[in-house]
Short mmCIF file of C-alpha atoms in Angstrom, two decimals:
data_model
loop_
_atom_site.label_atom_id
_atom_site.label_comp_id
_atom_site.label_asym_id
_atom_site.label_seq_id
_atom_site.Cartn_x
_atom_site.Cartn_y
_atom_site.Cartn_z
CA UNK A 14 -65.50 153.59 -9.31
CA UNK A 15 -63.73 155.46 -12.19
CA UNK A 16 -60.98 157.68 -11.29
CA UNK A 17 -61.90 161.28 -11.24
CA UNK A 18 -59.14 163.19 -10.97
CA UNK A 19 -57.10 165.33 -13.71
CA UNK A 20 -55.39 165.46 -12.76
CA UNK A 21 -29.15 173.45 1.90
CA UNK A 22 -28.83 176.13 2.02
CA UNK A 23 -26.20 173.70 4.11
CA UNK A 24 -25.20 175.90 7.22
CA UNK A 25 -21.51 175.22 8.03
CA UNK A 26 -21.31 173.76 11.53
CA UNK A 27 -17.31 173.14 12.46
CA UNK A 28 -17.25 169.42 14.80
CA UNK A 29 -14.26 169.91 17.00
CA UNK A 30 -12.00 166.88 18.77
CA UNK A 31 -14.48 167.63 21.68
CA UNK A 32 -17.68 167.31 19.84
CA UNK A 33 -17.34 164.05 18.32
CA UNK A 34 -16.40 161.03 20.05
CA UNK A 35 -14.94 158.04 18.12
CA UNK A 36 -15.94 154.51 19.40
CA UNK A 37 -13.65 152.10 17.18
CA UNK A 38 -11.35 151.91 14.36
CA UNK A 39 -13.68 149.37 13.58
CA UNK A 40 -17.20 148.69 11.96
CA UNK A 41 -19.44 148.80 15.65
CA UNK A 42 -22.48 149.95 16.38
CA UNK A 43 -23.01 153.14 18.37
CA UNK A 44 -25.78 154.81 20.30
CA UNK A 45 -26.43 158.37 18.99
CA UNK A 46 -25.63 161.20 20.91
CA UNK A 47 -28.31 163.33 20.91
CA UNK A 48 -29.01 167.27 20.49
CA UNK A 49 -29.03 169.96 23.38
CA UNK A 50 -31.81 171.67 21.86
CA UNK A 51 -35.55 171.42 22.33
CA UNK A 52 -38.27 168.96 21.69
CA UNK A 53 -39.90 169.26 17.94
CA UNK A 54 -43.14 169.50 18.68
CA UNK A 55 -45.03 166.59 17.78
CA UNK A 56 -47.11 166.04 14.40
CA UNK A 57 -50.63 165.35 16.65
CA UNK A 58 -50.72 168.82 16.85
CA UNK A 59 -51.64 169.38 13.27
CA UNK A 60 -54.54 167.51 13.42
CA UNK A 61 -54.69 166.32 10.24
CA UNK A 62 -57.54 164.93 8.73
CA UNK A 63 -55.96 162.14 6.38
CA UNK A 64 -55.71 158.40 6.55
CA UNK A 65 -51.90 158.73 6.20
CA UNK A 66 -48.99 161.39 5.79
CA UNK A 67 -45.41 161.38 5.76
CA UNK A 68 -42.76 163.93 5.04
CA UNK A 69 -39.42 163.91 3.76
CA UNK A 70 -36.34 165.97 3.66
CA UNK A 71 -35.01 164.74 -0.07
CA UNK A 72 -31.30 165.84 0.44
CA UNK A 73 -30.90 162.83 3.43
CA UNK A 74 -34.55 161.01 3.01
CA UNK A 75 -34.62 161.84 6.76
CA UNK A 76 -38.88 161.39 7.45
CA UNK A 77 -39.52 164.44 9.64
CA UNK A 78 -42.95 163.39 10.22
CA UNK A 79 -44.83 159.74 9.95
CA UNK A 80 -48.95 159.34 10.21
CA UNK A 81 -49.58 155.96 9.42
CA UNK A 82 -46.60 156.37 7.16
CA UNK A 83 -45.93 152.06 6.67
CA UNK A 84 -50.00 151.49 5.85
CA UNK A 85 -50.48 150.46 2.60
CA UNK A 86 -53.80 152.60 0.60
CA UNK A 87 -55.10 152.78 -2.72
CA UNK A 88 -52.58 155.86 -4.49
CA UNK A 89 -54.68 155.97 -7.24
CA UNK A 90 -52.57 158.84 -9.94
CA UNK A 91 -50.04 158.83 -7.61
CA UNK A 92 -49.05 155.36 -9.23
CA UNK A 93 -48.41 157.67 -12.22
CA UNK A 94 -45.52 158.77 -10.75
CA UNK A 95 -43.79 155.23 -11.28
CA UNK A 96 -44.86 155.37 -15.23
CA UNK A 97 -43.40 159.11 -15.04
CA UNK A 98 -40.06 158.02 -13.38
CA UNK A 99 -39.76 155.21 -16.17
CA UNK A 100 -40.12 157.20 -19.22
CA UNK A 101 -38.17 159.72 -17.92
CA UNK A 102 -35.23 157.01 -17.27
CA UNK A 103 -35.87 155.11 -21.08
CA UNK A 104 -35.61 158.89 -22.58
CA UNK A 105 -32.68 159.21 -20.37
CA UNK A 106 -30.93 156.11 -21.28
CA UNK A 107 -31.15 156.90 -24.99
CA UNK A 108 -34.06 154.28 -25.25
CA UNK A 109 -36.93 156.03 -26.47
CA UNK A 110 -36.64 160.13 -27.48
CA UNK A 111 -39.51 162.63 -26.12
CA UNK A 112 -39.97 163.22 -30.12
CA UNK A 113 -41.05 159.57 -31.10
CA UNK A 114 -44.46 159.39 -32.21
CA UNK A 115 -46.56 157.16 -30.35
CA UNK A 116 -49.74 155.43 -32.07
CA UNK A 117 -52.52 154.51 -29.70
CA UNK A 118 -53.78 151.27 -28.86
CA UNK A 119 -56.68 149.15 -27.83
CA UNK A 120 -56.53 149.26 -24.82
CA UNK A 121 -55.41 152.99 -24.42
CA UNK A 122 -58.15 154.25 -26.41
CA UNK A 123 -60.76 152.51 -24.40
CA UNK A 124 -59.65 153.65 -20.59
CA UNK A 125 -61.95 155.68 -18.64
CA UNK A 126 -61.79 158.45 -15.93
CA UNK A 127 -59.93 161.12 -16.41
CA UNK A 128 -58.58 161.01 -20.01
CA UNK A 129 -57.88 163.43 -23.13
CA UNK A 130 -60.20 161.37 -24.97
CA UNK A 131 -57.38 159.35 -27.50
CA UNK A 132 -58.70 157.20 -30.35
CA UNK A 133 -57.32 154.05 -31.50
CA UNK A 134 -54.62 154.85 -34.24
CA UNK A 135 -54.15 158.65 -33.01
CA UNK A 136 -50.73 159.73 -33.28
CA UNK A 137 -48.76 161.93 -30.74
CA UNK A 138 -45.27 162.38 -29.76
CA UNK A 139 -43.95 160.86 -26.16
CA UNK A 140 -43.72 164.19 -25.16
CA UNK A 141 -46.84 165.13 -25.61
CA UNK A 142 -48.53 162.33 -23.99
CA UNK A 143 -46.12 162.69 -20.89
CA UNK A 144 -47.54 166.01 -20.48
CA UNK A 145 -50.98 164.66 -20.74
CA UNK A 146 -50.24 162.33 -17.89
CA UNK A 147 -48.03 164.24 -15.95
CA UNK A 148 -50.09 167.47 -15.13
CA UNK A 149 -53.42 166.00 -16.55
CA UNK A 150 -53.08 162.74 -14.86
CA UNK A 151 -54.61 161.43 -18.25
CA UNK A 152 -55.71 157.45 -17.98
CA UNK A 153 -55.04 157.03 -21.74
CA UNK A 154 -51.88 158.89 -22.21
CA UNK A 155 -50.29 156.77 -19.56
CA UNK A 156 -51.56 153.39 -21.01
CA UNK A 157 -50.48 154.71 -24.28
CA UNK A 158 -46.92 155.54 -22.85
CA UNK A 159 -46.53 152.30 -20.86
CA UNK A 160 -47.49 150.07 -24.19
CA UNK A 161 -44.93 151.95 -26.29
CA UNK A 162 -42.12 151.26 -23.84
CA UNK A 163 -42.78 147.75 -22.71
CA UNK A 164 -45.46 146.59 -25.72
CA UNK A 165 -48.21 145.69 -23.55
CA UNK A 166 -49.20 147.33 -20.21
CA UNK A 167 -48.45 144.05 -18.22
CA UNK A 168 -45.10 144.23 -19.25
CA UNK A 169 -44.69 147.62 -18.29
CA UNK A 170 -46.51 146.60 -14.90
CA UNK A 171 -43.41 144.49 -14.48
CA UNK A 172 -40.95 146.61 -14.90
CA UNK A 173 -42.82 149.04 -12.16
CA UNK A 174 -42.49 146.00 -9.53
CA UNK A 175 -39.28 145.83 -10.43
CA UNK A 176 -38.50 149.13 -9.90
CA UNK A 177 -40.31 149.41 -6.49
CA UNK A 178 -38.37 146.83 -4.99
CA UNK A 179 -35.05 148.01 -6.26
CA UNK A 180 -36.42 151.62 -4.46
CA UNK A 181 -36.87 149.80 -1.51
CA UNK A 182 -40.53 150.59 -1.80
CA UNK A 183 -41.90 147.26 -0.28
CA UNK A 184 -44.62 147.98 0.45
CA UNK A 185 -45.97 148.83 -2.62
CA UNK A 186 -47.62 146.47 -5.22
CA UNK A 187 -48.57 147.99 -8.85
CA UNK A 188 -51.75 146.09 -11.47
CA UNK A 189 -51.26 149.13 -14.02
CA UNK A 190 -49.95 151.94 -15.05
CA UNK A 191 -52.63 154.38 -14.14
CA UNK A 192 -53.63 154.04 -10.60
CA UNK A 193 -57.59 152.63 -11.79
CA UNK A 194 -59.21 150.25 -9.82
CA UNK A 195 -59.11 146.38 -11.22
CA UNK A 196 -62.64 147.11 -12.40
CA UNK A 197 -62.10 149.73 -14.22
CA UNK A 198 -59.85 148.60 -16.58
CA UNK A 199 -60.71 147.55 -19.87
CA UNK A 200 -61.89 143.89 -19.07
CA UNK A 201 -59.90 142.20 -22.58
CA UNK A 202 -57.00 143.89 -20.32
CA UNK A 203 -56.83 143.72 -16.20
CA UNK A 204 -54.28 141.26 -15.16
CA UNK A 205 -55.82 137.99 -13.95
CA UNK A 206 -55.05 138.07 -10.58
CA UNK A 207 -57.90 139.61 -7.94
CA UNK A 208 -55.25 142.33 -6.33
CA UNK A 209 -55.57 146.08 -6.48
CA UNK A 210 -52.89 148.68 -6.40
CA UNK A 211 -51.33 149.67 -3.24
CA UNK A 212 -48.74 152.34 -1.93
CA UNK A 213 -47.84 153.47 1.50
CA UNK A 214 -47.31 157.34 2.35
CA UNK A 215 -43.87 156.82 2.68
CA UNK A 216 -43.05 154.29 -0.13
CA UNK A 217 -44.72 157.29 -2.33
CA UNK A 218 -42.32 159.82 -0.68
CA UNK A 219 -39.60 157.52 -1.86
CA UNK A 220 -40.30 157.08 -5.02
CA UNK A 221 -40.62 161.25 -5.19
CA UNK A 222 -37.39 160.95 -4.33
CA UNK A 223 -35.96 159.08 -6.82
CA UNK A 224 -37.54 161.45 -9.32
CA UNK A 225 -36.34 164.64 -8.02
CA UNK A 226 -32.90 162.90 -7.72
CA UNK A 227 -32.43 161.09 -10.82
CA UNK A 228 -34.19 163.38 -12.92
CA UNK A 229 -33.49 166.57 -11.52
CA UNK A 230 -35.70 168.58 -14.42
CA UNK A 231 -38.68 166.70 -13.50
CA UNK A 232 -40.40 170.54 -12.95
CA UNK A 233 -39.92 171.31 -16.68
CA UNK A 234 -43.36 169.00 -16.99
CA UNK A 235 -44.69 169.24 -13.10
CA UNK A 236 -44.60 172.87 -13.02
CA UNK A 237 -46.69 173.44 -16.27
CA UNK A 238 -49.92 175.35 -15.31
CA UNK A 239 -51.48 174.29 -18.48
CA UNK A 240 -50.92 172.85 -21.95
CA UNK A 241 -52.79 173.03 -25.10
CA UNK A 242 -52.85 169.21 -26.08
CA UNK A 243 -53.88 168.65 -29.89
CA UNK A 244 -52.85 172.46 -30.07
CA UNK A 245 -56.27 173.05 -29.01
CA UNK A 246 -57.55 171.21 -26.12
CA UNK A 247 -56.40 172.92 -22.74
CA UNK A 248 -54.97 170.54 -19.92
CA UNK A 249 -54.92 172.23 -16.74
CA UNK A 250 -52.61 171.41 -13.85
CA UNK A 251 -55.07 170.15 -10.64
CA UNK A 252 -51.58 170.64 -8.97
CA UNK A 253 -53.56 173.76 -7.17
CA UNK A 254 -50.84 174.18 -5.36
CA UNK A 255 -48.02 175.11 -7.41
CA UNK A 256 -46.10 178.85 -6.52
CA UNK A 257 -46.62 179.66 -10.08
CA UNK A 258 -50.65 179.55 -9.01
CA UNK A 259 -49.78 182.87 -6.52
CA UNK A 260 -52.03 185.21 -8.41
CA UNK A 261 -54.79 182.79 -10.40
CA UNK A 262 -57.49 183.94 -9.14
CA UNK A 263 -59.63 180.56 -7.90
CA UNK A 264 -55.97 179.29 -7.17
CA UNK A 265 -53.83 181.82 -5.08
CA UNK A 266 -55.13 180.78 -1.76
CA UNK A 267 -53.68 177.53 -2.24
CA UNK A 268 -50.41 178.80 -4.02
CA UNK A 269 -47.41 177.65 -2.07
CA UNK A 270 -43.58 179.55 -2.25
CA UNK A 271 -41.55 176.94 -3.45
CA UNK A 272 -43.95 174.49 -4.58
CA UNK A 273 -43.25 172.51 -8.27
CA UNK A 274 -44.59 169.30 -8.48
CA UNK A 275 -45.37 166.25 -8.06
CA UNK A 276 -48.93 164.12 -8.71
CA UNK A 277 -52.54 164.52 -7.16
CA UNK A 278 -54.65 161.38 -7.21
CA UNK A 279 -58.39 160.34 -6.83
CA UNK A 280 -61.02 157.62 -6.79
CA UNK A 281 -63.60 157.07 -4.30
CA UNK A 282 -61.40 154.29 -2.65
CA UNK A 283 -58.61 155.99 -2.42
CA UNK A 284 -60.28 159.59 -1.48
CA UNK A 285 -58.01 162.73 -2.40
CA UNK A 286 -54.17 162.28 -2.17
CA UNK A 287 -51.19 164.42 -3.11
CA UNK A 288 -47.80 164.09 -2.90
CA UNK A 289 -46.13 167.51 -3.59
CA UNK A 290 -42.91 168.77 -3.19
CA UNK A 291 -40.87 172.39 -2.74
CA UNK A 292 -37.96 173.90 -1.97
CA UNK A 293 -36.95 176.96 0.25
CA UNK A 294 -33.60 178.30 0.96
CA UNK A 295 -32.02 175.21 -0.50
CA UNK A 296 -34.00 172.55 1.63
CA UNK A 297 -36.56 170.48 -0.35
CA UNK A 298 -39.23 168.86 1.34
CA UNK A 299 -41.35 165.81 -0.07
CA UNK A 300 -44.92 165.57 1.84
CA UNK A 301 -47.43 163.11 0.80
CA UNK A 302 -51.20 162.84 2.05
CA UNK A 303 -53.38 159.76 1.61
CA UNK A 304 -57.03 159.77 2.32
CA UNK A 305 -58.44 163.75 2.25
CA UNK A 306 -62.16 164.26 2.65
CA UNK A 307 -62.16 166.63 -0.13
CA UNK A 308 -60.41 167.98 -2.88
CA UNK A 309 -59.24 171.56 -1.61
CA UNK A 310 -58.77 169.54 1.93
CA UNK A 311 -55.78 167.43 0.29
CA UNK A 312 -54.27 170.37 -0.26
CA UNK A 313 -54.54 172.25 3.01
CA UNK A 314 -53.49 169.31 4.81
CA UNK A 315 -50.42 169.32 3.20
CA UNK A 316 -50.12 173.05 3.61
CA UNK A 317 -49.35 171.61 7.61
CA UNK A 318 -47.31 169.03 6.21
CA UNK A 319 -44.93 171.22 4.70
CA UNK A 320 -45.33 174.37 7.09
CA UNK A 321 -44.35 171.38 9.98
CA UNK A 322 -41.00 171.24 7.96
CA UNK A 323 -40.33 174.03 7.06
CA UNK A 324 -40.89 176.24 10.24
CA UNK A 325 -38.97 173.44 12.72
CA UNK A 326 -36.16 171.84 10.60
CA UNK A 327 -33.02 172.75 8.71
CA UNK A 328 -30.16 170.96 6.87
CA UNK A 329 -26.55 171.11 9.14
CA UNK A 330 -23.62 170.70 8.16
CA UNK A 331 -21.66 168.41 10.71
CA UNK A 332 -18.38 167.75 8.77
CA UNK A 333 -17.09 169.10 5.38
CA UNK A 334 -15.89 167.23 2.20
CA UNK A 335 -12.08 166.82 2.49
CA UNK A 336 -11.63 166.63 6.22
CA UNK A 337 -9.72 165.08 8.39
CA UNK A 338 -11.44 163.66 11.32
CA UNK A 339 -9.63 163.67 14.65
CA UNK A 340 -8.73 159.93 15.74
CA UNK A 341 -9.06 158.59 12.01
CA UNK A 342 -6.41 160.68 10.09
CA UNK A 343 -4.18 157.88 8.75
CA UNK A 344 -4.78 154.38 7.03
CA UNK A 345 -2.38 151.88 7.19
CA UNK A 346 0.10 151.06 3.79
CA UNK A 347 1.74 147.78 2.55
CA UNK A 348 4.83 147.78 0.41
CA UNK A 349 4.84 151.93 0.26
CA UNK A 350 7.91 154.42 1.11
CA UNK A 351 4.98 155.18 4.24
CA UNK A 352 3.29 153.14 6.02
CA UNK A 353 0.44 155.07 6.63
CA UNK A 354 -0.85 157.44 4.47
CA UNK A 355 -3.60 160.34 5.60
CA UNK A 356 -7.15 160.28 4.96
CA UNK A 357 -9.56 162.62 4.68
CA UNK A 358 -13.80 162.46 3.92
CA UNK A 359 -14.69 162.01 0.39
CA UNK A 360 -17.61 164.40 0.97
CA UNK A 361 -19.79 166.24 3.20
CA UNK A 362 -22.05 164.69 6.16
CA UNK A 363 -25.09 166.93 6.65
CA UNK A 364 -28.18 166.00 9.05
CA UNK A 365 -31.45 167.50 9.68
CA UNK A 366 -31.78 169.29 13.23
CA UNK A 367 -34.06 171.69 14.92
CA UNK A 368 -33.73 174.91 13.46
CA UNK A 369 -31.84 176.77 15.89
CA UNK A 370 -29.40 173.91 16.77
CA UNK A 371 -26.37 175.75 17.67
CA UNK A 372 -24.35 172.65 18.13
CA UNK A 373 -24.48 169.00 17.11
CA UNK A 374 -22.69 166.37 19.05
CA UNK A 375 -22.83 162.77 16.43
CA UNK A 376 -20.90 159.98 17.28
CA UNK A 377 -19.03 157.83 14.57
CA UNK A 378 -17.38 154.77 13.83
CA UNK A 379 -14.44 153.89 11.09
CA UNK A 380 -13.97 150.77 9.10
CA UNK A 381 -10.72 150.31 7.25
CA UNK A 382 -11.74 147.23 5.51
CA UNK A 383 -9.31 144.71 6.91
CA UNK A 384 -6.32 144.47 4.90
CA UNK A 385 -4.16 147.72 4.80
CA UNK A 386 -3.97 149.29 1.29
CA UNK A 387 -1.01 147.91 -0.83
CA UNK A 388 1.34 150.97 -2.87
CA UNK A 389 1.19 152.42 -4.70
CA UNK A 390 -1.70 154.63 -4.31
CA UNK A 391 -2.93 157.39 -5.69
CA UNK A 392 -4.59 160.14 -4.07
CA UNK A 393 -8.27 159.84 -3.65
CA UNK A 394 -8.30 156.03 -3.22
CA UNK A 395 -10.88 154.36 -0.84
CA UNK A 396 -9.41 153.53 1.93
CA UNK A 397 -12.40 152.71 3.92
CA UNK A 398 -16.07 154.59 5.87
CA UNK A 399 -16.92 156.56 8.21
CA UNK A 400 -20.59 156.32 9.73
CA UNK A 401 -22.02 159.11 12.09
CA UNK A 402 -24.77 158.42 13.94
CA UNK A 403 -26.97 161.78 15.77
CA UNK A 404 -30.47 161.54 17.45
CA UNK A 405 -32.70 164.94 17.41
CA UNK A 406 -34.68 164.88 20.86
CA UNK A 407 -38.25 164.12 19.91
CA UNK A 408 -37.84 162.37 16.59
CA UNK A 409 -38.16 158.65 16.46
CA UNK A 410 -35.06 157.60 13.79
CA UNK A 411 -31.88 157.95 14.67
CA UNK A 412 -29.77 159.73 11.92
CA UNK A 413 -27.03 157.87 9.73
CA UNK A 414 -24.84 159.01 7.15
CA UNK A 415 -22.10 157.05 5.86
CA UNK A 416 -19.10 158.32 3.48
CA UNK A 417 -16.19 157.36 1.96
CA UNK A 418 -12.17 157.82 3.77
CA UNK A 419 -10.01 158.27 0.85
CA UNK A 420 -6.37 158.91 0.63
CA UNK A 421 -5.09 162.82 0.53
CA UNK A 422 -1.76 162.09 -0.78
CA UNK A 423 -0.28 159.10 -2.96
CA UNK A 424 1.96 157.13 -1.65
CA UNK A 425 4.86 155.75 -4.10
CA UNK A 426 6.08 151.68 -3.79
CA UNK A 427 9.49 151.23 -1.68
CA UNK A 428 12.30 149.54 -2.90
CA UNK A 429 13.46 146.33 -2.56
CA UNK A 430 16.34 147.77 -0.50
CA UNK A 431 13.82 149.41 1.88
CA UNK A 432 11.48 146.76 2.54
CA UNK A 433 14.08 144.13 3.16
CA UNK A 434 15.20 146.33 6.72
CA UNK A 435 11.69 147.18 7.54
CA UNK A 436 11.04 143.60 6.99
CA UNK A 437 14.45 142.47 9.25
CA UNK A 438 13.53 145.43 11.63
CA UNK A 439 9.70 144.30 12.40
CA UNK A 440 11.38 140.43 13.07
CA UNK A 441 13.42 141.91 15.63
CA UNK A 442 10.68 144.39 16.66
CA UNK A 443 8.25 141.61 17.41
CA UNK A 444 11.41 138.63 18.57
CA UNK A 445 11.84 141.60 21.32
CA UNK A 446 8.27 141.57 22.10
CA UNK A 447 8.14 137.75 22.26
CA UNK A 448 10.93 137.88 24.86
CA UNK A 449 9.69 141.05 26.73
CA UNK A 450 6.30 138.81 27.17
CA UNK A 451 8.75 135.99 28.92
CA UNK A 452 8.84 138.28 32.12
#
C-alpha cells in the first residue's frame, strides 16, 4: 500500500555531605538511593490507543514513559527523519550547501505516495527539496536528496544503517530513504533482499534526539506551517500539532504550547505515527506514537504523551559545574611541588524527578584512573569520573550520569632537590612500617 501521508529551566538543588553517600574511590557499582517523594502514576492510566509509545526527556534521554517501547513497527515517514539528520550533518560538515541545485533522477521522479510530483531532469536547490520532505514528507524529494548525497539510494541506505547503529538504535533496520513499503518502490530500484523497514518507539525517540542535539535549528524547517514549492505549489505542514497552529482554524484544537517539530508518518501497515517534540520552561520532551487508528487520533494520543511529562516531571539539579564533592576533593600527583592537587566537576549533573521533589538523595562512585597524574598540570586536566546513580519511586531505570573530575589549580614540577627527600623520606616512611608490622 502506497504511503499516504504528507506529510531546564534546571532548578538548583544544593547535595550536602549528608545527602550523598560515597561508596569507593573506585569504579564500583552502586544501588540507587531512591526519592522520598511519591509514586508517578503509571502510564496505563492514559489508556492509549497505540501499538507503541515512548517518551523522552532530551536534556538526559531519561524515557519517562515506555509502551511497547523495544517492539520493532513499520515507521513509515518517520524513517525520513534519518535522511533529514544526514543532510543536515553533510550541509553541516561543509559537504554539500542548502544552495546546490539538485537534478532529479529515475528513480526519484517515478516514486509514489505522497510526493510534489518531480520530473526527471527538474532542477531544485537542496533546500528546497529538504523542505519538501521535511514538512511535506515528500517521497520524491527525499529520493532525490538521498541520490545527490550518496549517488544512488542504496548507498545512501547504507550510510542510514550506519548511522543507526552508531545511535545505538539497534533495533532499527532501514531499505530506503522514504519509509515506503518494499513494494512500493520503483521495481528497477528496491534492494534485493525481501526485508521491510523497521523502527522501535524508542529507537525513533533516539534518533529525535540526535537531531535536536546536533542540529539544534532543526525548527527553522519543522516549524514551517507551509511553503510555496515551485513558488507556486503550497506544501502544508500535516504536523497539526505545531503551537504556531493555535489559531488555524481546522488546526487550533490540536495546537500544542511548545510544540516544533518533528515527522508524522503513514501507510496502512504502519497506521498513523508521530514523533513530535516541545519544550516548556526549558524542559524538552520527545514523545513518539506508533500504530494510531486515525489520523487526528495520532495526535491526541500524544497530547497524553506529552501532558504525562509535562504535568509529573522536571529537570533537578543535583550538583553544579565546578564543585567539589565531599569525600573526592583531591587527586593524587607524581613528581609535583603537591602531591595532591583538588578537583572539582567539569560540569553539572541534573536528573529528572517528580515535580515537587524537594530533595534528592543519589549515590556516587569515583574513579581516578589508576596511575596518579604526573606534574605538571594545568588546571582543568582530567583527573578522572564521577558517576551518580538516583532511582525515582515508580520508574523502572535507574538514573546515571557520569562527568568528568578535573583539576582546579595547576600544580608546578618539584625540583630535583625536593623529590630526592620525599623520595628518602617515603623509604624510611614505609622501612618504619615494615618494622612496625614485625610486632
Amino acid at each position: 500500500m502506497v504511503m499516504n501521508m504528507l506529510c531546564m529551566s534546571v532548578i538548583p538543588a544544593a547535595v550536602s555531605a549528608e545527602q550523598v553517600t560515597q561508596v569507593a574511590t573506585a569504579a564500583t557499582t552502586s544501588a540507587a538511593a531512591t526519592s522520598t517523594t511519591a509514586k508517578v502514576p503509571s502510564p496505563d492510566t492514559l489508556g492509549l490507543n497505540v501499538k507503541s509509545a515512548v517518551l523522552m526527556e532530551a536534556s538526559t534521554g531519561e524515557i519517562l514513559l515506555s509502551v511497547n517501547a523495544d517492539q520493532a513497527y513499520a515507521p513509515a515517514s518517520m524513517t525520513k527523519m534519518m535522511t533529514e539528520y544526514i543532510v543536515t550533518e553533510k550541509v553541516k560538515q561543509g559537504e554539500i550547501s542548502w544552495d546546490d541545485i539538485v537534478t532529479v533522477g529515475k528513480n526519484a521522479a517515478q516514486s509514489v505516495g505522497s510526493r510534489i510530483y518531480l520530473a526527471e531532469g527538474d532542477q531544485h536547490t537542496v533546500r528546497e527539496l529538504y523542505i519538501a520532505m521535511a514538512i511535506g514528507s515528500a517521497n520524491d524529494a527525499t529520493v532525490a536528496l538521498a541520490e545527490y548525497v550518496a549517488n544512488s539510494e542504496e548507498e545512501f541506505v547504507k550510510l542510514m544503517n550506519e548511522e543507526a547503529q552508531r545511535m545505538g538504535m539497534t533495533d532499527t533496520h532501514f531499505i530506503n530513504s522514504t519509509g515506503l513499503n518494499r513494494d512500493d518502490m520503483p521495481e528497477e530500484f528496491r534492494p534485493e533482499e525481501d526485508r521491510e523497514t523497521v523502527m522501535t518507539a524508542k529507537d525513533v525517540a533516539t534518533l529525535t534526539r540526535y537531531i535536536v542535539q546536533d542540529h539544534p535549528d532543526f525548527a527553522e524547517f519543522t516549524s514551517l506551517q507551509s511553503y510555496d514549492f515551485r513558488g507556486k505549489d503550497k506544501i502544508i505542514n500535516w504536523n497539526w500539532m505545531l503551537e504556531a497552529n493555535k489559531n488555524i482554524t481546522n488546526f487550533k484544537k490540536y495546537a500544542y504550547e511548545g510544540l516544533d517539530g518533528m515527522k508524522t508518518g503513514h501507510t496502512t501497515a504502519a497506521g498513523y505515527c508521530f514523533a513530535g517534540t516541545a519544550e516548556r520552561d526549558g524542559m524538552r520532551l520527545i514523545s513518539v506514537v506508533m500504530g494510531a487508528e486515525t489520523e487526528p487520533g495520532r495526535f491526541t494520543e500524544t497530547k497524553k504523551v506529552l501532558d504525562y511529562g509535562y504535568n509529573n516531571f522536571e529537570v533537578k539539579q543535583v550538583v553544579a559545574g565546578k564543585t567539589t564533592v565531599t569525600g573526592a576533593e583531591t587527586a593524587p600527583v607524581s613528581k609535583g611541588k603537591e602531591s595532591t592537587v583538588p578537583v572539582v566537576t567539569e560540569e553539572a549533573v541534573n536528573f529528572i524527578v517528580p515535580k515537587g521533589t524537594e530533595t534528592i538523595e543519589p549515590e556516587f562512585t569515583t574513579n581516578f584512573e589508576g596511575e596518579a597524574l604526573e606534574a605538571p598540570i594545568e588546571a582543568g586536566t582530567k583527573a578522572g569520573t564521577i558517576t551518580y546513580t538516583y532511582k525515582v519511586e515508580g520508574m523502572d531505570e535507574v538514573q546515571e550520569q557520569t562527568v568528568n573530575l578535573v583539576t582546579s589549580e595547576k600544580v608546578e614540577k618539584a625540583g630535583w632537590f625536593r623529590l630526592m627527600f620525599r623520595g628518602i623520606g617515603d623509604f624510611f616512611g614505609d622501612m618504619f612500617d615494615s618494622i612496625k608490622n614485625l610486632f
